Amino acid sequence: MEARDRAGSRLDEPLQSLRGVGPQLTASLEKLGLRTIGDLLRHFPRRWEDRTHFRHVRELEGGETISLRGQLLDVRTKAPRPSMKITEALLDDEGAALKLVWFNQPYVERPLRAAMAARRPLVVYGMVRRSGWTFEIQAPEWEEIGEGSDSLSVNRIVPVYPSVEGIGQTRWRRLIDTALALALPDVEETLPPAMLHEHRLMSAPLAARHIHFPGSMGELEAARRRLVFEEFFLLQTLLAQRRQAQSLHSGAPCLSVDLARLRADLATIVPFELTGAQQRAIGEISGDLASGRCMNRLLQGDVGSGKTMVALASILMAVENGHQAVLMAPTEILAQQHAIVLRRLLEPLGLAVELALGSLSEKAKRGVRERLLGGQSRVAVGTHALIQEGVEFASLGLALIDEQHRFGVLQRQALAKKGAWPHILVMTATPIPRTLTLTLYGDLDVSILDELPPGRKPITTHWKRPAQRDQVYSAAQRLLAEGRQAYVVCPLIEESEKLQAKSATRLSEQIATEVFPQYRVGLLHGQMKPEEKDDVMARFKAHDIDILVATTVIEVGIDVPNASLIIIEDAERFGLAQLHQLRGRVGRGQFASYCILMSDPKTDEGAARMSVMTQTGDGFRIAEEDLKLRGPGEFYGTRQSGLPELVIADVVRDLDVLLETRSAAFALVAADPRLERPESAPLRRAVARAAASFELVNVS
């Protein structure tokens, strides 16, 4: 939804220019990020109520979400105990009554009493349920219907807006209606006419009107589809332009890859056959390296799928062509683990592996820098120390980035700049749903490892209630007696890492003194110093610790093949993707492994998560379910992952539109890379503005 002429557009005028918007209302609107009339028109409803069809109490059955209109008969607040206040109201609907209930919201009593005294009708919205002989709605949404709001709030499809305290829904509708009357003529059509026709899209001005005040559900759906299409299309156009720009870079080294020789090299150092998925990924990477354009590829693999072998093959391709390869990990402990594994694999071929860590002494760091700059070190593993000033490479041909969502954009860019234009391979052990891959990594090629190497044992997962804790500890005792080790993950506490650390400390003390006093219990949490964490993990790996009580800092950690049990407390507090990552801490050795989810979920969603975890070990299926249950913003956390903040589009609900726009955007950019055709001018301006609002993942 863009302005026709940005220089004089009313969409860019401050909200104070609207009638009735004073300093107090301006301050409230700013809390929602709304500063201009255009911002206000992009403040879309979160739902719509069809008030052309009010339900009546006499026809209710319970379990349905309804809109109902009536007159208040009674309002009162009672306090059954000091910590609880219950406000109840009785709503009359043509002689039949409906009870409205609010828990610990005593402030609703005053406005409800005022409405009752003035005999102003109320519209209520919520899920109705049977309560004895009557029906009730708990915590309903409600508003008074006054004379001034009838035209926007009654006998039509009514928008309901995300709000802040002090702005009622009636006021929102008046504000939006006023803004539309003033600025709708300035809404610019961003999409070329041919695209509107081909994809059967409503015009931008019509969509701006009907998304707020549709005349029918059909108009609403058409308006929403148009706005979703535009939002996705701008994003996909940006991604298409970026991918095309990358393909034009010729600075990346053109590597000649002999796959037969590579397989022979791998066979000498790896005692097992690669899976078909690994071989496919290696073939895709070799094609990129030989293409003469910069590789930008995402390697996705579930826990234990063998990403290390694919990384090893990629490193060999770079090194055998006379270039250097670097692998960057988010933590020192993970970098050390990669270095240990790569040294074991590469030293038989006469290749040394350099380890660059921030904790090294100045003398050691100087040595690392000299060997990288001089070209003596062909392979390096490290943390952000690799991108610090002073670290230069003789000929960096390949940069591998592990668990990339834990890195910031600037860190990735700094690493890429260490080479003239190195090939980039991004790796993640977090399975990412296809929908998010298209938005989060839309400009990267994707390789997926969807097979587990032979011999990898599945992890048996059980969901146990707190009442079964003794049974769980007895089973753990048997495994510990056999010489195995165990993780215990403490509950997730959102408020602060300090509280999380305290919780883990208490749990470890309880397990050490009351549950397993005969075993050595360790503690790991985010408040510990890096060297303390490293020491604990090293002792656990060396079996100087039998049971490790930890927070989620073990989500990405080192391999402990002897650990065959993980107990996750209050498992319903974790997302599915995180539970799957935690479960992947075990099952890394030759022993049968188990994951116990201690959980007593209070919601259907919590129970659904536990069921999914016990039914499947497929990380990609789990990721899709997690996305459906929690939504894209919660999957990683929008800011952490670089997921673009979408205003109206939803990558789950609107997948079909996402795929449609991706195809259309890539086709358009292939024909007109810089959108220089006359009919693309409005789109070019919109894309330029969208680039600032979409925080896209960038690896080069």
Short mmCIF file of C-alpha atoms in Angstrom, two decimals, residues 65-412:
data_model
loop_
_atom_site.label_atom_id
_atom_site.label_comp_id
_atom_site.label_asym_id
_atom_site.label_seq_id
_atom_site.Cartn_x
_atom_site.Cartn_y
_atom_site.Cartn_z
CA THR A 65 -17.42 -18.65 18.95
CA ILE A 66 -20.22 -16.12 18.51
CA SER A 67 -21.20 -12.47 18.31
CA LEU A 68 -24.29 -11.55 20.31
CA ARG A 69 -26.09 -8.28 21.04
CA GLY A 70 -28.00 -7.54 24.24
CA GLN A 71 -28.79 -5.32 27.21
CA LEU A 72 -27.07 -5.60 30.61
CA LEU A 73 -29.31 -6.66 33.50
CA ASP A 74 -26.76 -6.92 36.31
CA VAL A 75 -23.03 -6.43 37.01
CA ARG A 76 -21.19 -7.42 40.17
CA THR A 77 -17.69 -8.37 41.40
CA LYS A 78 -17.09 -10.99 44.11
CA ALA A 79 -13.91 -12.14 45.84
CA PRO A 80 -14.06 -15.87 46.71
CA ARG A 81 -10.53 -15.58 48.10
CA PRO A 82 -8.04 -12.72 48.62
CA SER A 83 -6.07 -13.43 45.44
CA MET A 84 -9.09 -13.75 43.15
CA LYS A 85 -11.80 -11.38 41.99
CA ILE A 86 -14.56 -12.50 39.65
CA THR A 87 -16.66 -9.96 37.76
CA GLU A 88 -19.95 -11.30 36.42
CA ALA A 89 -22.52 -9.62 34.18
CA LEU A 90 -25.89 -10.81 32.96
CA LEU A 91 -26.78 -9.94 29.37
CA ASP A 92 -30.40 -10.07 28.22
CA ASP A 93 -31.12 -11.19 24.66
CA GLU A 94 -34.86 -11.08 23.87
CA GLY A 95 -35.79 -12.53 27.27
CA ALA A 96 -32.98 -15.11 27.49
CA ALA A 97 -29.87 -14.40 29.59
CA LEU A 98 -26.17 -15.04 28.97
CA LYS A 99 -23.57 -14.80 31.73
CA LEU A 100 -20.30 -12.92 31.08
CA VAL A 101 -17.33 -13.68 33.37
CA TRP A 102 -13.98 -11.92 33.90
CA PHE A 103 -11.29 -13.23 36.25
CA ASN A 104 -9.11 -10.71 38.12
CA GLN A 105 -10.25 -7.80 35.93
CA PRO A 106 -12.30 -5.76 38.44
CA TYR A 107 -11.74 -2.61 36.37
CA VAL A 108 -14.33 -3.79 33.82
CA GLU A 109 -17.12 -3.31 36.37
CA ARG A 110 -17.24 0.50 36.18
CA PRO A 111 -17.71 0.87 32.36
CA LEU A 112 -20.17 -2.03 32.37
CA ARG A 113 -22.25 -0.37 35.11
CA ALA A 114 -22.18 2.91 33.15
CA ALA A 115 -23.47 1.14 30.04
CA MET A 116 -26.18 -0.60 32.09
CA ALA A 117 -27.29 2.67 33.70
CA ALA A 118 -27.50 4.41 30.31
CA ARG A 119 -29.27 1.36 28.82
CA ARG A 120 -26.75 1.24 25.98
CA PRO A 121 -26.69 -2.12 24.18
CA LEU A 122 -23.54 -4.25 24.19
CA VAL A 123 -22.01 -6.45 21.52
CA VAL A 124 -20.02 -9.38 22.97
CA TYR A 125 -17.76 -11.83 21.21
CA GLY A 126 -16.20 -15.04 22.49
CA MET A 127 -16.49 -18.79 22.90
CA VAL A 128 -19.74 -19.76 24.57
CA ARG A 129 -19.88 -22.74 26.92
CA ARG A 130 -22.59 -24.39 28.96
CA SER A 131 -22.50 -23.66 32.71
CA GLY A 132 -25.19 -25.64 34.51
CA TRP A 133 -28.55 -24.57 33.06
CA THR A 134 -27.17 -21.44 31.43
CA PHE A 135 -24.53 -20.39 28.92
CA GLU A 136 -21.53 -18.19 29.67
CA ILE A 137 -18.60 -16.55 27.90
CA GLN A 138 -15.38 -16.17 29.87
CA ALA A 139 -13.30 -13.02 29.25
CA PRO A 140 -15.43 -11.91 26.27
CA GLU A 141 -14.48 -9.05 24.03
CA TRP A 142 -17.16 -6.40 24.27
CA GLU A 143 -18.09 -2.89 23.30
CA GLU A 144 -20.96 -0.51 23.70
CA ILE A 145 -23.04 0.35 20.68
CA GLY A 146 -23.67 4.09 20.78
CA GLU A 147 -25.48 6.32 18.34
CA GLY A 148 -22.26 7.66 16.81
CA SER A 149 -20.78 4.24 16.08
CA ASP A 150 -23.77 2.38 14.64
CA SER A 151 -22.78 2.86 10.99
CA LEU A 152 -19.34 1.32 11.51
CA SER A 153 -20.13 -1.25 14.21
CA VAL A 154 -23.56 -2.70 13.46
CA ASN A 155 -25.23 -4.58 10.58
CA ARG A 156 -21.98 -5.09 8.70
CA ILE A 157 -18.71 -7.04 8.76
CA VAL A 158 -16.89 -5.23 11.57
CA PRO A 159 -13.09 -5.00 11.96
CA VAL A 160 -11.48 -5.69 15.36
CA TYR A 161 -8.04 -4.12 15.75
CA PRO A 162 -4.94 -4.89 17.81
CA SER A 163 -5.07 -2.21 20.47
CA VAL A 164 -3.51 -0.59 23.51
CA GLU A 165 -5.21 0.52 26.71
CA GLY A 166 -7.29 3.62 26.25
CA ILE A 167 -8.32 3.08 22.62
CA GLY A 168 -11.62 1.26 22.22
CA GLN A 169 -12.71 -0.52 19.06
CA THR A 170 -15.31 2.15 18.22
CA ARG A 171 -12.59 4.78 18.26
CA TRP A 172 -10.33 2.65 16.07
CA ARG A 173 -13.03 2.37 13.43
CA ARG A 174 -13.69 6.10 13.41
CA LEU A 175 -9.94 6.80 13.09
CA ILE A 176 -9.50 4.38 10.19
CA ASP A 177 -12.64 5.62 8.46
CA THR A 178 -11.42 9.22 8.73
CA ALA A 179 -7.97 8.25 7.42
CA LEU A 180 -9.47 6.39 4.45
CA ALA A 181 -11.68 9.32 3.52
CA LEU A 182 -8.68 11.64 3.53
CA ALA A 183 -5.86 9.53 2.05
CA LEU A 184 -7.34 6.69 -0.01
CA PRO A 185 -6.78 8.63 -3.28
CA ASP A 186 -3.05 8.68 -2.48
CA VAL A 187 -2.72 4.88 -2.28
CA GLU A 188 -0.52 3.90 -5.22
CA GLU A 189 -0.82 0.76 -7.34
CA THR A 190 2.59 -0.94 -7.02
CA LEU A 191 1.99 -4.01 -9.18
CA PRO A 192 2.12 -3.90 -12.99
CA PRO A 193 -1.31 -4.13 -14.71
CA ALA A 194 -0.42 -7.43 -16.38
CA MET A 195 0.32 -8.97 -12.98
CA LEU A 196 -3.00 -7.80 -11.54
CA HIS A 197 -4.78 -9.43 -14.47
CA GLU A 198 -2.75 -12.66 -14.50
CA HIS A 199 -3.14 -13.31 -10.75
CA ARG A 200 -6.71 -11.96 -10.50
CA LEU A 201 -5.83 -9.34 -7.90
CA MET A 202 -7.91 -6.48 -6.53
CA SER A 203 -6.45 -2.98 -7.03
CA ALA A 204 -4.41 -1.44 -4.20
CA PRO A 205 -6.95 1.33 -3.31
CA LEU A 206 -9.84 -1.16 -3.25
CA ALA A 207 -7.84 -3.55 -1.08
CA ALA A 208 -6.99 -0.71 1.33
CA ARG A 209 -10.69 0.04 1.71
CA HIS A 210 -12.06 -3.50 1.87
CA ILE A 211 -9.47 -4.87 4.31
CA HIS A 212 -10.93 -2.49 6.89
CA PHE A 213 -14.59 -2.19 5.87
CA PRO A 214 -15.57 -5.00 3.48
CA GLY A 215 -19.07 -5.15 2.10
CA SER A 216 -19.01 -8.95 2.14
CA MET A 217 -16.78 -11.85 3.21
CA GLY A 218 -15.86 -12.27 -0.47
CA GLU A 219 -14.59 -8.70 -0.64
CA LEU A 220 -12.63 -9.24 2.57
CA GLU A 221 -10.96 -12.40 1.27
CA ALA A 222 -10.06 -10.71 -2.04
CA ALA A 223 -8.60 -7.68 -0.22
CA ARG A 224 -6.56 -9.85 2.12
CA ARG A 225 -5.27 -12.00 -0.75
CA ARG A 226 -4.17 -8.89 -2.63
CA LEU A 227 -2.28 -7.48 0.38
CA VAL A 228 -0.70 -10.87 1.21
CA PHE A 229 0.36 -11.25 -2.42
CA GLU A 230 1.96 -7.77 -2.43
CA GLU A 231 3.84 -8.34 0.83
CA PHE A 232 5.22 -11.71 -0.27
CA PHE A 233 5.93 -10.39 -3.77
CA LEU A 234 8.09 -7.51 -2.49
CA LEU A 235 10.05 -9.93 -0.30
CA GLN A 236 10.54 -12.48 -3.09
CA THR A 237 11.56 -9.74 -5.54
CA LEU A 238 14.28 -8.66 -3.11
CA LEU A 239 15.46 -12.25 -2.77
CA ALA A 240 15.40 -12.77 -6.55
CA GLN A 241 17.45 -9.61 -7.10
CA ARG A 242 19.96 -10.67 -4.48
CA ARG A 243 20.35 -14.13 -5.96
CA GLN A 244 20.84 -12.67 -9.42
CA ALA A 245 23.43 -10.21 -8.10
CA GLN A 246 25.29 -13.10 -6.49
CA SER A 247 25.25 -15.07 -9.72
CA LEU A 248 26.93 -12.16 -11.52
CA HIS A 249 29.91 -12.12 -9.12
CA SER A 250 32.81 -13.74 -10.91
CA GLY A 251 35.33 -13.21 -8.11
CA ALA A 252 34.68 -16.61 -6.56
CA PRO A 253 37.36 -19.16 -7.44
CA CYS A 254 36.35 -21.66 -10.11
CA LEU A 255 37.24 -25.03 -8.59
CA SER A 256 37.86 -28.11 -10.64
CA VAL A 257 36.39 -31.09 -8.78
CA ASP A 258 37.17 -34.72 -9.59
CA LEU A 259 34.33 -36.50 -7.79
CA ALA A 260 35.88 -39.95 -8.31
CA ARG A 261 39.12 -38.82 -6.66
CA LEU A 262 37.17 -37.10 -3.90
CA ARG A 263 35.23 -40.29 -3.15
CA ALA A 264 38.53 -42.21 -3.05
CA ASP A 265 39.98 -39.68 -0.58
CA LEU A 266 36.87 -39.91 1.59
CA ALA A 267 36.99 -43.72 1.49
CA THR A 268 40.52 -43.69 2.94
CA ILE A 269 39.49 -41.65 5.97
CA VAL A 270 35.83 -42.60 6.50
CA PRO A 271 35.15 -46.27 7.25
CA PHE A 272 31.55 -46.28 6.02
CA GLU A 273 29.50 -45.62 2.91
CA LEU A 274 28.02 -42.15 2.54
CA THR A 275 24.23 -41.98 2.39
CA GLY A 276 22.48 -41.11 -0.85
CA ALA A 277 21.54 -37.73 0.63
CA GLN A 278 25.18 -36.98 1.51
CA GLN A 279 26.34 -37.93 -2.00
CA ARG A 280 23.61 -35.77 -3.53
CA ALA A 281 24.62 -32.77 -1.41
CA ILE A 282 28.29 -33.21 -2.29
CA GLY A 283 27.38 -33.32 -5.97
CA GLU A 284 25.34 -30.11 -5.66
CA ILE A 285 28.19 -28.35 -3.86
CA SER A 286 30.79 -29.49 -6.41
CA GLY A 287 28.57 -28.13 -9.17
CA ASP A 288 28.45 -24.75 -7.43
CA LEU A 289 32.21 -24.65 -6.88
CA ALA A 290 32.90 -25.40 -10.53
CA SER A 291 30.31 -22.96 -11.89
CA GLY A 292 32.43 -19.80 -11.67
CA ARG A 293 29.77 -18.02 -9.61
CA CYS A 294 29.78 -17.59 -5.86
CA MET A 295 28.19 -20.51 -4.04
CA ASN A 296 25.55 -19.49 -1.50
CA ARG A 297 24.13 -22.78 -0.27
CA LEU A 298 22.26 -23.88 2.83
CA LEU A 299 22.97 -27.42 4.05
CA GLN A 300 20.11 -28.60 6.24
CA GLY A 301 20.44 -31.82 8.15
CA ASP A 302 18.63 -33.33 11.07
CA VAL A 303 20.55 -34.30 14.20
CA GLY A 304 23.00 -37.06 13.25
CA SER A 305 22.41 -36.85 9.49
CA GLY A 306 26.12 -36.49 8.68
CA LYS A 307 26.67 -32.81 7.89
CA THR A 308 30.28 -33.16 9.05
CA MET A 309 31.06 -35.55 6.20
CA VAL A 310 29.60 -33.14 3.65
CA ALA A 311 31.59 -30.30 5.23
CA LEU A 312 34.73 -32.47 5.06
CA ALA A 313 34.17 -33.14 1.35
CA SER A 314 33.66 -29.41 0.71
CA ILE A 315 36.89 -28.57 2.54
CA LEU A 316 38.80 -31.15 0.48
CA MET A 317 37.44 -29.65 -2.74
CA ALA A 318 38.76 -26.20 -1.76
CA VAL A 319 42.12 -27.43 -0.44
CA GLU A 320 42.84 -29.69 -3.42
CA ASN A 321 42.39 -26.63 -5.64
CA GLY A 322 45.03 -24.70 -3.70
CA HIS A 323 42.66 -22.61 -1.57
CA GLN A 324 41.97 -22.30 2.15
CA ALA A 325 38.79 -23.32 3.92
CA VAL A 326 37.41 -21.97 7.19
CA LEU A 327 34.65 -23.27 9.43
CA MET A 328 33.05 -20.80 11.85
CA ALA A 329 31.06 -22.00 14.90
CA PRO A 330 29.03 -19.94 17.39
CA THR A 331 30.78 -21.14 20.57
CA GLU A 332 34.33 -22.09 21.55
CA ILE A 333 33.23 -25.52 22.74
CA LEU A 334 31.55 -26.26 19.40
CA ALA A 335 34.58 -24.93 17.48
CA GLN A 336 36.84 -27.19 19.54
CA GLN A 337 34.62 -30.18 18.78
CA HIS A 338 34.74 -29.45 15.05
CA ALA A 339 38.54 -29.08 15.23
CA ILE A 340 38.92 -32.42 17.05
CA VAL A 341 36.78 -34.22 14.45
CA LEU A 342 38.43 -32.55 11.43
CA ARG A 343 41.94 -33.18 12.77
CA ARG A 344 41.17 -36.86 13.19
CA LEU A 345 39.89 -37.02 9.62
CA LEU A 346 42.36 -34.72 7.81
CA GLU A 347 45.68 -35.41 9.52
CA PRO A 348 46.02 -38.82 7.76
CA LEU A 349 46.02 -36.78 4.51
CA GLY A 350 48.78 -34.50 5.84
CA LEU A 351 46.45 -31.55 6.44
CA ALA A 352 46.76 -29.62 9.70
CA VAL A 353 43.70 -27.90 11.19
CA GLU A 354 44.20 -24.47 12.75
CA LEU A 355 42.04 -23.53 15.75
CA ALA A 356 41.33 -19.79 16.21
CA LEU A 357 39.69 -18.88 19.50
CA GLY A 358 39.31 -15.62 21.39
CA SER A 359 40.64 -17.30 24.54
CA LEU A 360 44.07 -18.04 23.02
CA SER A 361 47.09 -16.17 24.34
CA GLU A 362 48.35 -13.21 22.31
CA LYS A 363 51.40 -15.23 21.24
CA ALA A 364 49.20 -18.11 20.05
CA LYS A 365 46.87 -15.74 18.21
CA ARG A 366 49.83 -14.12 16.46
CA GLY A 367 51.01 -17.55 15.31
CA VAL A 368 47.56 -18.39 13.93
CA ARG A 369 47.41 -15.08 12.03
CA GLU A 370 50.87 -15.61 10.52
CA ARG A 371 50.13 -19.16 9.35
CA LEU A 372 46.78 -18.15 7.80
CA LEU A 373 48.26 -15.15 6.03
CA GLY A 374 51.28 -17.12 4.85
CA GLY A 375 49.13 -19.97 3.56
CA GLN A 376 50.82 -22.65 5.68
CA SER A 377 47.46 -23.38 7.34
CA ARG A 378 44.98 -24.54 4.73
CA VAL A 379 42.09 -25.36 7.09
CA ALA A 380 40.93 -23.25 10.04
CA VAL A 381 38.17 -23.66 12.60
CA GLY A 382 37.13 -20.92 14.98
CA THR A 383 34.61 -18.59 16.51
CA HIS A 384 34.12 -14.89 15.86
CA ALA A 385 37.90 -14.64 16.47
CA LEU A 386 38.22 -15.53 12.78
CA ILE A 387 36.66 -12.24 11.70
CA GLN A 388 38.51 -9.94 14.04
CA GLU A 389 40.81 -7.31 12.60
CA GLY A 390 44.24 -8.60 11.80
CA VAL A 391 43.12 -12.07 10.68
CA GLU A 392 43.81 -12.35 6.95
CA PHE A 393 44.02 -15.31 4.58
CA ALA A 394 46.39 -16.10 1.75
CA SER A 395 43.59 -17.46 -0.45
CA LEU A 396 40.24 -18.09 1.23
CA GLY A 397 38.14 -20.17 -1.15
CA LEU A 398 35.42 -21.57 1.11
CA ALA A 399 33.71 -20.31 4.26
CA LEU A 400 31.48 -22.74 6.16
CA ILE A 401 29.14 -21.29 8.81
CA ASP A 402 27.69 -23.69 11.38
CA GLU A 403 24.39 -23.08 13.19
CA GLN A 404 24.14 -19.84 11.23
CA HIS A 405 21.00 -18.47 12.94
CA ARG A 406 23.18 -17.81 15.99
CA PHE A 407 25.33 -15.36 14.04
CA GLY A 408 24.48 -11.75 13.27
CA VAL A 409 24.35 -10.49 9.69
CA LEU A 410 27.43 -8.26 10.11
CA GLN A 411 29.47 -11.19 11.43
CA ARG A 412 28.64 -13.25 8.34
#
